[in-house]
Amino acid sequence: ATFPLRLRIPSWSKDPSITINGKIVSGVKPGTVHAITREWASDDKVVLNFPMHLQSQKQVNNGISLERGPIVYALKIKQNEKNVKEFAVKGFYETEITPASPWNYGLLLGNGPIEKSVEVIKSPMPENPFIQDQTPVQLRVKAKQIPSWTLDYSKTAAFELPLSPVVSDQRTEEVVLVPFGAENLRVSIFPTIGKPKYITKSFKESFNGNNAEGLVIYGGAWFYRDGAIHTALNEDGRSGGGTKVIATATQFSDFDYHADVTVASAGDAG
């Protein structure tokens, strides 16, 4: 029978290939749906090969995340587990998991290709590849601890990611990253170690293109529209609490602040 076979080619694979009965199919490109129309026979064999490559993605405060193919990687963290409550049904618990090994690392990455700074470690495929100690593909990279980056006041999450690059006088270590799904405690966005680069003279944001690369929003209903930054009211008609917008890359000892502010509705904000 003759019919089209449509195959989705992932964008994360730089050199995807398809073979039919051992022969290479031409025109296969990442991020497309490749259609093969031909007369098919019962014993035809179609093989898809999607090589996985390392790549880094820029994140908040100049941090980075590391990916290999479609998998995001997180720091391998030892953990303490404590049952804090047993439910009415015996054997079911509320469990508290806390880190038993350091987690506040910044990565040491060179200026060249990411492959020169990150080593890929492979092992045989287990029955469950998302168990931390037996995941078959791990990443190894040099890093330093950042003592000033700590847990928040409630000790339930990390404080905001420090602006990269970050200075650290700690010793260089090798840390291991495993697939995000293999971790219960997850650090998947990392600062980088280096000499800090701050804006010290002036900072201006006009919100052109309804965006602001220099500002980081922490909580609240802030959004960009019509060349300005707005904050929306909560469902009860009042302003939200605990919201802030920070130009994290700035460091001024003394400055003048100028902004055009419009109050569009009555509120309770100070």
PDB file of C-alpha atoms in Angstrom, residues 77-84 94-100 155-156 184-185:
ATOM      1  CA  ILE A  77      21.744  15.741  46.366  1.00  0.00           C
ATOM      2  CA  LYS A  78      21.850  13.260  49.216  1.00  0.00           C
ATOM      3  CA  GLN A  79      18.721  13.454  51.307  1.00  0.00           C
ATOM      4  CA  ASN A  80      17.411  12.892  54.814  1.00  0.00           C
ATOM      5  CA  GLU A  81      13.891  11.495  55.090  1.00  0.00           C
ATOM      6  CA  LYS A  82      11.758  11.865  58.197  1.00  0.00           C
ATOM      7  CA  ASN A  83       8.165  10.711  58.652  1.00  0.00           C
ATOM      8  CA  VAL A  84       6.472  13.563  60.485  1.00  0.00           C
ATOM      9  CA  GLU A  94       3.692  12.680  55.472  1.00  0.00           C
ATOM     10  CA  THR A  95       7.432  12.690  54.841  1.00  0.00           C
ATOM     11  CA  GLU A  96       9.853  15.588  55.202  1.00  0.00           C
ATOM     12  CA  ILE A  97      12.885  15.468  52.906  1.00  0.00           C
ATOM     13  CA  THR A  98      15.879  17.727  53.589  1.00  0.00           C
ATOM     14  CA  PRO A  99      19.345  17.934  51.991  1.00  0.00           C
ATOM     15  CA  ALA A 100      22.105  15.817  53.531  1.00  0.00           C
ATOM     16  CA  LYS A 155      14.161  26.537  55.610  1.00  0.00           C
ATOM     17  CA  THR A 156      11.889  25.045  52.951  1.00  0.00           C
ATOM     18  CA  ASN A 184      13.211  14.876  45.010  1.00  0.00           C
ATOM     19  CA  LEU A 185      15.252  17.936  46.018  1.00  0.00           C
TER      20      LEU A 185
END
